[in-house]
Amino acid sequence: MIPPSHSSASALQDNERPATAEGTATPGHSPALSPAGTPGGTQAESAPPPPAKHRDAFFDNAKYLAIVLVALGHAWEPLYAGSRSAAALYIFVYAFHMPAFTVISGYFSRSFEMRRNQLQRLVTGVAVPYIVFQTAYAAFRYWAGDVPDFSVDLTDPWFLTWFLVALFLWRLTAPLWRIVRWPVPLALAIALAASVSPDLGSGLDLQRVLQFLPFFVLGMCLKAEHFQLVRRRAARIAAVPVLVAALAFAYWAVPRMNDAWFYHTDSAQHLGVPWWCGILMQLAMFGCSLVLTACFLAWVPGRRTWCTVLGAGTLYGYLLHGFLAKASRWWDWYDADWIHTPWGALAVTLLAGVIVTLLCTPPVQRALRFVMEPKMTWAFRKEPSPGAPPGRTA
């Protein structure tokens, strides 16, 4: 859970668009001429200012609310076994929070064309944070006693880092989805094939990468007017009974359904069902997630609110809250009896929301930007000068 004009390639952060079209110089125009057009004038015509940029408040709000739901889901997980209500909320949220992130990621990957600057941002804004946090998580696991030895395996994403691997791979395939005739059906066919392929292996978390792929490709196919449709008053009203019905179904499904279907990490065979059942479930989950994602977006504010500024820091909140989410399990923070009461569950919910909100704030972004959005100009060759001989750089 954007446009290539931002310093980061991550859809959890990027959301800038030019407010005006790029200005173009008049052919043959010389800035050395005076306003009257005579050479040697005393006033040189100033160059047009760079186009102003703005962030779309709707998408910033959507990303912030989605990351809060991610954190709440992790906070409710230890309450799952002892509370049917908590379990229902858990699977209800898991049905659409990551699909919503992925759709938004695809929407802001529409212009990815493998240009030099886009590839550089893909490295600095996605690959580098992945390496850093995969290493940081490994060190944290070793320090906390979760594993006996310290080791870093970049081919096996751990916990939250799977999304960075997925975003990296999805975005590399973006040019392909713009040229095929039926991109969404093709992506869905790939997801269905993955869901019935038990030998796919766990490298790079490919099961999850491929099973979430249709949401990314769908996002690439969407236009601004599609989001306007779900933001209409009629859509908001219609979303209410749908969300209520989905929550009621989740409550009914808790003792009857394997929640592993919502993670998209396993094949049907690994979940103990026939392959054809996996195809049916994948189709059903895709449809369900899309409907709930639309209902979620219908209620996202389109104007600037107090949380809009936090939308630029969702990648920070997403990756950083993972340390607390895991520490709470390893260090038995949920062992207190009062936590497993309704008031305790409410307290946990509020605390998780506050923490992830703080982790998205501008001070956290400024403190960790060197890791999350490094410039790394030293790592890339300079842009070749116009007319320079091949193989030489400026």
Short mmCIF file of C-alpha atoms in Angstrom, two decimals:
data_model
loop_
_atom_site.label_atom_id
_atom_site.label_comp_id
_atom_site.label_asym_id
_atom_site.label_seq_id
_atom_site.Cartn_x
_atom_site.Cartn_y
_atom_site.Cartn_z
CA MET A 1 0.00 0.00 0.00
CA ILE A 2 3.19 5.76 -6.54
CA PRO A 3 3.98 8.25 -9.03
CA PRO A 4 7.62 8.20 -10.10
CA SER A 5 8.01 11.88 -9.32
CA HIS A 6 8.56 11.20 -5.61
CA SER A 7 11.89 10.28 -4.09
CA SER A 8 10.71 6.83 -3.13
CA ALA A 9 9.39 4.09 -5.39
CA SER A 10 7.19 2.65 -2.71
CA ALA A 11 3.48 2.95 -3.12
CA LEU A 12 3.20 3.24 0.64
CA GLN A 13 4.90 6.62 0.39
CA ASP A 14 4.65 8.10 -3.08
CA ASN A 15 1.63 10.22 -3.90
CA GLU A 16 2.81 13.38 -5.64
CA ARG A 17 1.44 14.68 -8.89
CA PRO A 18 2.28 17.81 -10.89
CA ALA A 19 -0.35 20.44 -10.29
CA THR A 20 0.33 21.98 -13.71
CA ALA A 21 1.76 20.74 -16.96
CA GLU A 22 5.45 21.02 -17.55
CA GLY A 23 6.36 24.34 -19.15
CA THR A 24 8.19 24.18 -22.47
CA ALA A 25 10.65 26.72 -23.82
CA THR A 26 9.89 28.47 -27.07
CA PRO A 27 12.21 27.21 -29.84
CA GLY A 28 15.06 29.63 -30.40
CA HIS A 29 14.29 31.59 -27.24
CA SER A 30 17.37 33.00 -25.58
CA PRO A 31 17.34 34.00 -21.93
CA ALA A 32 20.01 36.60 -22.68
CA LEU A 33 17.46 38.75 -24.46
CA SER A 34 15.72 41.53 -22.61
CA PRO A 35 11.92 41.46 -22.21
CA ALA A 36 11.74 43.78 -25.23
CA GLY A 37 13.60 41.19 -27.27
CA THR A 38 16.74 43.24 -27.77
CA PRO A 39 20.16 41.74 -27.09
CA GLY A 40 22.13 43.14 -24.23
CA GLY A 41 19.06 44.10 -22.19
CA THR A 42 19.51 44.83 -18.54
CA GLN A 43 16.79 42.43 -17.41
CA ALA A 44 17.10 38.78 -18.25
CA GLU A 45 13.90 36.92 -18.53
CA SER A 46 13.72 34.51 -15.63
CA ALA A 47 13.19 30.83 -16.28
CA PRO A 48 9.71 29.52 -15.48
CA PRO A 49 9.48 28.04 -12.00
CA PRO A 50 9.28 24.27 -11.70
CA PRO A 51 5.73 22.95 -11.64
CA ALA A 52 4.13 22.91 -8.22
CA LYS A 53 3.31 19.51 -6.85
CA HIS A 54 0.63 18.37 -4.53
CA ARG A 55 -0.37 15.17 -2.84
CA ASP A 56 -3.82 13.72 -3.30
CA ALA A 57 -5.42 13.81 0.15
CA PHE A 58 -7.70 10.89 -0.69
CA PHE A 59 -4.85 8.46 -1.27
CA ASP A 60 -2.85 9.72 1.70
CA ASN A 61 -5.90 9.20 3.91
CA ALA A 62 -6.50 5.75 2.42
CA LYS A 63 -2.91 4.66 3.03
CA TYR A 64 -2.95 5.90 6.60
CA LEU A 65 -6.25 4.18 7.43
CA ALA A 66 -5.08 0.97 5.79
CA ILE A 67 -1.83 0.92 7.77
CA VAL A 68 -3.82 1.43 10.97
CA LEU A 69 -5.89 -1.63 10.04
CA VAL A 70 -2.68 -3.59 9.47
CA ALA A 71 -1.48 -2.69 12.96
CA LEU A 72 -4.87 -3.49 14.50
CA GLY A 73 -4.87 -6.88 12.82
CA HIS A 74 -1.51 -7.70 14.38
CA ALA A 75 -2.72 -6.43 17.75
CA TRP A 76 -5.83 -8.63 17.61
CA GLU A 77 -3.99 -11.79 16.56
CA PRO A 78 -3.07 -12.90 20.12
CA LEU A 79 -6.73 -12.42 21.11
CA TYR A 80 -7.94 -14.62 18.25
CA ALA A 81 -8.14 -17.92 20.13
CA GLY A 82 -9.96 -16.57 23.17
CA SER A 83 -12.46 -14.18 21.61
CA ARG A 84 -14.74 -14.93 18.71
CA SER A 85 -15.45 -11.22 18.29
CA ALA A 86 -11.74 -10.41 18.04
CA ALA A 87 -11.30 -13.28 15.60
CA ALA A 88 -14.17 -11.98 13.46
CA LEU A 89 -12.66 -8.48 13.36
CA TYR A 90 -9.29 -10.03 12.52
CA ILE A 91 -10.42 -11.97 9.45
CA PHE A 92 -12.73 -9.13 8.39
CA VAL A 93 -9.78 -6.72 8.27
CA TYR A 94 -7.48 -9.28 6.66
CA ALA A 95 -9.96 -9.71 3.84
CA PHE A 96 -9.21 -6.28 2.41
CA HIS A 97 -6.42 -4.28 4.07
CA MET A 98 -3.53 -5.66 2.01
CA PRO A 99 -5.61 -5.93 -1.18
CA ALA A 100 -6.37 -2.21 -0.74
CA PHE A 101 -2.66 -1.42 -0.35
CA THR A 102 -1.88 -3.50 -3.42
CA VAL A 103 -4.54 -1.88 -5.59
CA ILE A 104 -3.20 1.56 -4.66
CA SER A 105 0.33 0.36 -5.41
CA GLY A 106 -0.76 -0.74 -8.86
CA TYR A 107 -2.59 2.51 -9.52
CA PHE A 108 0.55 4.52 -8.85
CA SER A 109 2.70 2.17 -10.93
CA ARG A 110 0.88 2.92 -14.18
CA SER A 111 3.65 5.20 -15.43
CA PHE A 112 6.53 2.87 -14.57
CA GLU A 113 8.43 2.38 -17.84
CA MET A 114 11.86 1.22 -16.72
CA ARG A 115 13.30 4.70 -17.11
CA ARG A 116 16.62 5.37 -15.47
CA ASN A 117 15.23 7.56 -12.69
CA GLN A 118 12.41 5.11 -12.01
CA LEU A 119 14.80 2.18 -11.68
CA GLN A 120 17.00 4.21 -9.34
CA ARG A 121 14.02 4.98 -7.12
CA LEU A 122 12.98 1.34 -7.21
CA VAL A 123 16.39 0.44 -5.82
CA THR A 124 16.62 3.20 -3.21
CA GLY A 125 12.97 3.23 -2.16
CA VAL A 126 12.17 -0.50 -2.17
CA ALA A 127 15.26 -2.71 -2.48
CA VAL A 128 17.39 -0.82 0.04
CA PRO A 129 14.66 -0.70 2.75
CA TYR A 130 14.12 -4.41 2.16
CA ILE A 131 17.77 -5.23 2.75
CA VAL A 132 17.96 -2.92 5.76
CA PHE A 133 14.83 -4.23 7.47
CA GLN A 134 15.45 -7.85 6.58
CA THR A 135 18.79 -7.45 8.34
CA ALA A 136 17.32 -5.45 11.23
CA TYR A 137 14.59 -8.02 11.79
CA ALA A 138 17.18 -10.82 11.77
CA ALA A 139 19.25 -8.98 14.38
CA PHE A 140 16.16 -8.31 16.46
CA ARG A 141 15.11 -11.96 16.36
CA TYR A 142 18.56 -13.04 17.50
CA TRP A 143 18.72 -10.40 20.24
CA ALA A 144 15.25 -11.31 21.51
CA GLY A 145 16.06 -15.02 21.61
CA ASP A 146 13.64 -16.07 18.88
CA VAL A 147 16.43 -17.77 16.92
CA PRO A 148 19.70 -19.27 18.25
CA ASP A 149 21.95 -17.84 15.53
CA PHE A 150 22.13 -14.60 13.63
CA SER A 151 21.73 -15.00 9.89
CA VAL A 152 20.28 -12.96 7.07
CA ASP A 153 18.55 -14.66 4.15
CA LEU A 154 17.52 -12.14 1.51
CA THR A 155 15.66 -14.83 -0.45
CA ASP A 156 13.28 -15.52 2.43
CA PRO A 157 11.30 -12.39 3.40
CA TRP A 158 10.35 -12.38 7.06
CA PHE A 159 7.10 -11.02 8.45
CA LEU A 160 6.34 -7.61 6.86
CA THR A 161 9.20 -7.45 4.37
CA TRP A 162 7.35 -9.67 1.89
CA PHE A 163 5.49 -6.61 0.59
CA LEU A 164 8.74 -4.90 -0.42
CA VAL A 165 9.80 -7.95 -2.41
CA ALA A 166 6.36 -8.14 -3.99
CA LEU A 167 6.33 -4.44 -4.87
CA PHE A 168 9.79 -4.71 -6.42
CA LEU A 169 8.78 -7.64 -8.61
CA TRP A 170 5.34 -6.27 -9.47
CA ARG A 171 6.74 -2.93 -10.54
CA LEU A 172 9.36 -4.58 -12.75
CA THR A 173 6.53 -6.31 -14.60
CA ALA A 174 4.48 -3.11 -14.98
CA PRO A 175 5.44 -2.49 -18.64
CA LEU A 176 4.23 -5.99 -19.52
CA TRP A 177 0.75 -5.42 -18.14
CA ARG A 178 0.30 -2.33 -20.30
CA ILE A 179 0.79 -4.24 -23.56
CA VAL A 180 -1.16 -7.48 -22.99
CA ARG A 181 -4.76 -7.56 -24.18
CA TRP A 182 -6.41 -8.87 -20.99
CA PRO A 183 -4.10 -7.99 -18.09
CA VAL A 184 -6.42 -8.71 -15.15
CA PRO A 185 -7.65 -12.12 -16.38
CA LEU A 186 -4.04 -13.08 -17.14
CA ALA A 187 -2.86 -12.01 -13.68
CA LEU A 188 -5.77 -13.86 -12.10
CA ALA A 189 -4.89 -17.00 -14.07
CA ILE A 190 -1.32 -16.76 -12.73
CA ALA A 191 -2.65 -16.40 -9.20
CA LEU A 192 -4.92 -19.41 -9.64
CA ALA A 193 -2.02 -21.47 -10.96
CA ALA A 194 0.12 -20.45 -7.98
CA SER A 195 -2.63 -21.38 -5.53
CA VAL A 196 -2.60 -24.98 -6.78
CA SER A 197 1.20 -25.30 -7.07
CA PRO A 198 2.52 -26.84 -3.85
CA ASP A 199 6.03 -27.11 -5.29
CA LEU A 200 6.38 -23.39 -5.93
CA GLY A 201 8.62 -23.11 -2.89
CA SER A 202 9.04 -20.37 -0.32
CA GLY A 203 11.82 -18.39 -2.02
CA LEU A 204 10.97 -14.67 -2.19
CA ASP A 205 7.53 -15.58 -0.81
CA LEU A 206 6.40 -16.22 -4.38
CA GLN A 207 3.07 -17.75 -3.34
CA ARG A 208 2.00 -14.47 -1.78
CA VAL A 209 3.60 -12.37 -4.53
CA LEU A 210 1.65 -14.22 -7.23
CA GLN A 211 -1.62 -14.58 -5.34
CA PHE A 212 -1.76 -10.82 -4.70
CA LEU A 213 -0.68 -10.01 -8.27
CA PRO A 214 -4.24 -9.55 -9.65
CA PHE A 215 -4.87 -6.70 -7.21
CA PHE A 216 -1.74 -4.90 -8.39
CA VAL A 217 -2.62 -5.36 -12.06
CA LEU A 218 -6.18 -4.24 -11.43
CA GLY A 219 -4.82 -1.08 -9.80
CA MET A 220 -2.74 -0.43 -12.91
CA CYS A 221 -5.89 -0.62 -15.03
CA LEU A 222 -7.88 1.82 -12.90
CA LYS A 223 -8.32 5.50 -13.67
CA ALA A 224 -9.12 8.46 -11.45
CA GLU A 225 -12.78 8.31 -12.41
CA HIS A 226 -13.05 4.77 -11.06
CA PHE A 227 -12.08 6.01 -7.62
CA GLN A 228 -14.55 8.86 -8.01
CA LEU A 229 -17.32 6.31 -8.52
CA VAL A 230 -16.76 4.62 -5.17
CA ARG A 231 -16.53 8.00 -3.44
CA ARG A 232 -20.05 9.05 -4.45
CA ARG A 233 -22.72 9.39 -1.78
CA ALA A 234 -24.69 6.44 -3.16
CA ALA A 235 -21.60 4.23 -2.95
CA ARG A 236 -20.98 5.23 0.67
CA ILE A 237 -24.54 4.41 1.62
CA ALA A 238 -24.42 1.06 -0.18
CA ALA A 239 -21.13 0.20 1.49
CA VAL A 240 -22.65 0.23 4.99
CA PRO A 241 -24.88 -2.88 4.70
CA VAL A 242 -22.15 -4.66 2.76
CA LEU A 243 -19.59 -4.06 5.51
CA VAL A 244 -22.08 -5.07 8.21
CA ALA A 245 -22.95 -8.26 6.32
CA ALA A 246 -19.25 -9.05 5.82
CA LEU A 247 -18.57 -8.60 9.53
CA ALA A 248 -21.52 -10.86 10.39
CA PHE A 249 -20.25 -13.47 7.95
CA ALA A 250 -16.79 -13.25 9.49
CA TYR A 251 -18.30 -13.92 12.92
CA TRP A 252 -20.13 -16.95 11.52
CA ALA A 253 -17.01 -18.18 9.69
CA VAL A 254 -14.60 -18.05 12.65
CA PRO A 255 -15.14 -21.65 13.81
CA ARG A 256 -15.85 -22.93 10.29
CA MET A 257 -13.12 -21.49 8.07
CA ASN A 258 -9.34 -21.74 7.96
CA ASP A 259 -8.06 -18.17 8.29
CA ALA A 260 -4.92 -19.13 6.34
CA TRP A 261 -6.86 -18.43 3.15
CA PHE A 262 -6.60 -14.71 3.93
CA TYR A 263 -2.79 -14.78 4.08
CA HIS A 264 -2.32 -16.09 0.51
CA THR A 265 0.89 -17.83 1.59
CA ASP A 266 0.01 -21.47 0.88
CA SER A 267 -1.28 -23.64 -1.91
CA ALA A 268 -4.60 -25.42 -1.62
CA GLN A 269 -2.83 -28.72 -1.14
CA HIS A 270 -0.86 -27.37 1.82
CA LEU A 271 -4.15 -26.27 3.37
CA GLY A 272 -5.47 -29.79 3.08
CA VAL A 273 -8.06 -29.34 0.32
CA PRO A 274 -8.27 -30.53 -3.31
CA TRP A 275 -6.77 -28.33 -6.01
CA TRP A 276 -10.16 -27.41 -7.47
CA CYS A 277 -11.24 -26.14 -4.08
CA GLY A 278 -8.21 -23.86 -4.08
CA ILE A 279 -9.27 -22.35 -7.41
CA LEU A 280 -12.79 -21.72 -6.16
CA MET A 281 -11.52 -20.18 -2.94
CA GLN A 282 -9.05 -17.98 -4.78
CA LEU A 283 -11.82 -16.65 -7.01
CA ALA A 284 -14.14 -16.14 -4.05
CA MET A 285 -11.44 -14.37 -2.02
CA PHE A 286 -10.57 -12.13 -4.98
CA GLY A 287 -14.19 -11.06 -5.40
CA CYS A 288 -14.76 -10.61 -1.69
CA SER A 289 -11.58 -8.55 -1.27
CA LEU A 290 -12.45 -6.29 -4.18
CA VAL A 291 -15.94 -5.57 -2.84
CA LEU A 292 -14.64 -4.81 0.64
CA THR A 293 -11.81 -2.70 -0.74
CA ALA A 294 -14.35 -0.62 -2.66
CA CYS A 295 -16.46 -0.26 0.50
CA PHE A 296 -13.38 0.79 2.47
CA LEU A 297 -12.40 3.39 -0.14
CA ALA A 298 -15.96 4.68 -0.23
CA TRP A 299 -15.57 5.91 3.33
CA VAL A 300 -12.07 7.35 3.00
CA PRO A 301 -12.22 11.16 3.31
CA GLY A 302 -11.29 13.00 0.14
CA ARG A 303 -10.36 16.26 1.85
CA ARG A 304 -7.33 17.10 3.95
CA THR A 305 -7.71 16.00 7.55
CA TRP A 306 -5.41 15.75 10.55
CA CYS A 307 -4.16 12.36 9.33
CA THR A 308 -3.47 13.32 5.70
CA VAL A 309 0.13 14.27 6.44
CA LEU A 310 0.68 10.79 7.85
CA GLY A 311 -0.03 9.20 4.49
CA ALA A 312 3.50 10.02 3.37
CA GLY A 313 4.92 7.96 6.24
CA THR A 314 2.95 4.75 5.96
CA LEU A 315 6.00 2.71 4.91
CA TYR A 316 7.70 3.85 8.11
CA GLY A 317 4.75 2.82 10.26
CA TYR A 318 4.33 -0.42 8.37
CA LEU A 319 7.89 -1.63 8.86
CA LEU A 320 8.59 -0.19 12.31
CA HIS A 321 5.51 -1.47 14.08
CA GLY A 322 6.63 -4.99 13.24
CA PHE A 323 9.25 -4.84 16.00
CA LEU A 324 6.61 -4.14 18.64
CA ALA A 325 4.17 -6.64 17.17
CA LYS A 326 6.70 -9.45 17.50
CA ALA A 327 8.10 -8.27 20.85
CA SER A 328 4.61 -8.43 22.33
CA ARG A 329 4.49 -12.17 21.57
CA TRP A 330 8.04 -13.04 22.53
CA TRP A 331 7.95 -11.15 25.81
CA ASP A 332 4.45 -12.29 26.83
CA TRP A 333 2.80 -8.88 26.90
CA TYR A 334 -0.55 -10.56 26.33
CA ASP A 335 -0.33 -12.85 29.35
CA ALA A 336 -2.12 -10.43 31.68
CA ASP A 337 -5.69 -11.58 32.26
CA TRP A 338 -7.18 -8.09 31.93
CA ILE A 339 -6.06 -7.87 28.31
CA HIS A 340 -8.41 -10.71 27.42
CA THR A 341 -11.46 -8.78 28.59
CA PRO A 342 -13.54 -6.46 26.39
CA TRP A 343 -11.95 -3.41 28.02
CA GLY A 344 -8.51 -4.95 27.59
CA ALA A 345 -9.14 -5.60 23.90
CA LEU A 346 -10.30 -2.02 23.49
CA ALA A 347 -7.16 -0.75 25.22
CA VAL A 348 -4.95 -2.87 22.96
CA THR A 349 -6.80 -1.55 19.91
CA LEU A 350 -6.37 2.09 20.92
CA LEU A 351 -2.71 1.58 21.84
CA ALA A 352 -1.93 -0.09 18.52
CA GLY A 353 -3.62 2.75 16.63
CA VAL A 354 -1.70 5.40 18.58
CA ILE A 355 1.65 3.68 18.14
CA VAL A 356 1.38 3.17 14.39
CA THR A 357 0.16 6.77 14.04
CA LEU A 358 3.23 8.06 15.86
CA LEU A 359 5.47 5.93 13.66
CA CYS A 360 4.05 7.63 10.56
CA THR A 361 4.70 11.18 11.76
CA PRO A 362 7.09 13.62 10.03
CA PRO A 363 9.73 13.51 12.84
CA VAL A 364 10.07 9.75 12.38
CA GLN A 365 10.26 10.23 8.62
CA ARG A 366 13.02 12.82 8.96
CA ALA A 367 14.98 10.66 11.39
CA LEU A 368 14.92 7.55 9.19
CA ARG A 369 14.80 8.99 5.69
CA PHE A 370 18.46 8.12 5.20
CA VAL A 371 17.44 4.47 5.42
CA MET A 372 13.96 4.49 3.89
CA GLU A 373 14.58 6.97 1.06
CA PRO A 374 18.35 7.30 0.58
CA LYS A 375 19.55 9.30 -2.41
CA MET A 376 22.61 7.08 -2.99
CA THR A 377 23.91 9.19 -5.87
CA TRP A 378 27.30 7.58 -5.31
CA ALA A 379 25.90 4.19 -6.33
CA PHE A 380 24.75 5.18 -9.82
CA ARG A 381 26.54 6.34 -12.93
CA LYS A 382 25.97 9.91 -13.93
CA GLU A 383 23.47 10.68 -16.63
CA PRO A 384 25.24 10.75 -20.03
CA SER A 385 25.55 14.24 -21.45
CA PRO A 386 23.64 14.93 -24.68
CA GLY A 387 25.91 14.12 -27.59
CA ALA A 388 28.49 12.36 -25.44
CA PRO A 389 30.21 9.35 -27.05
CA PRO A 390 28.74 5.98 -26.08
CA GLY A 391 30.12 4.56 -22.87
CA ARG A 392 31.04 7.96 -21.41
CA THR A 393 29.23 9.84 -18.69
CA ALA A 394 29.04 13.45 -17.73
#
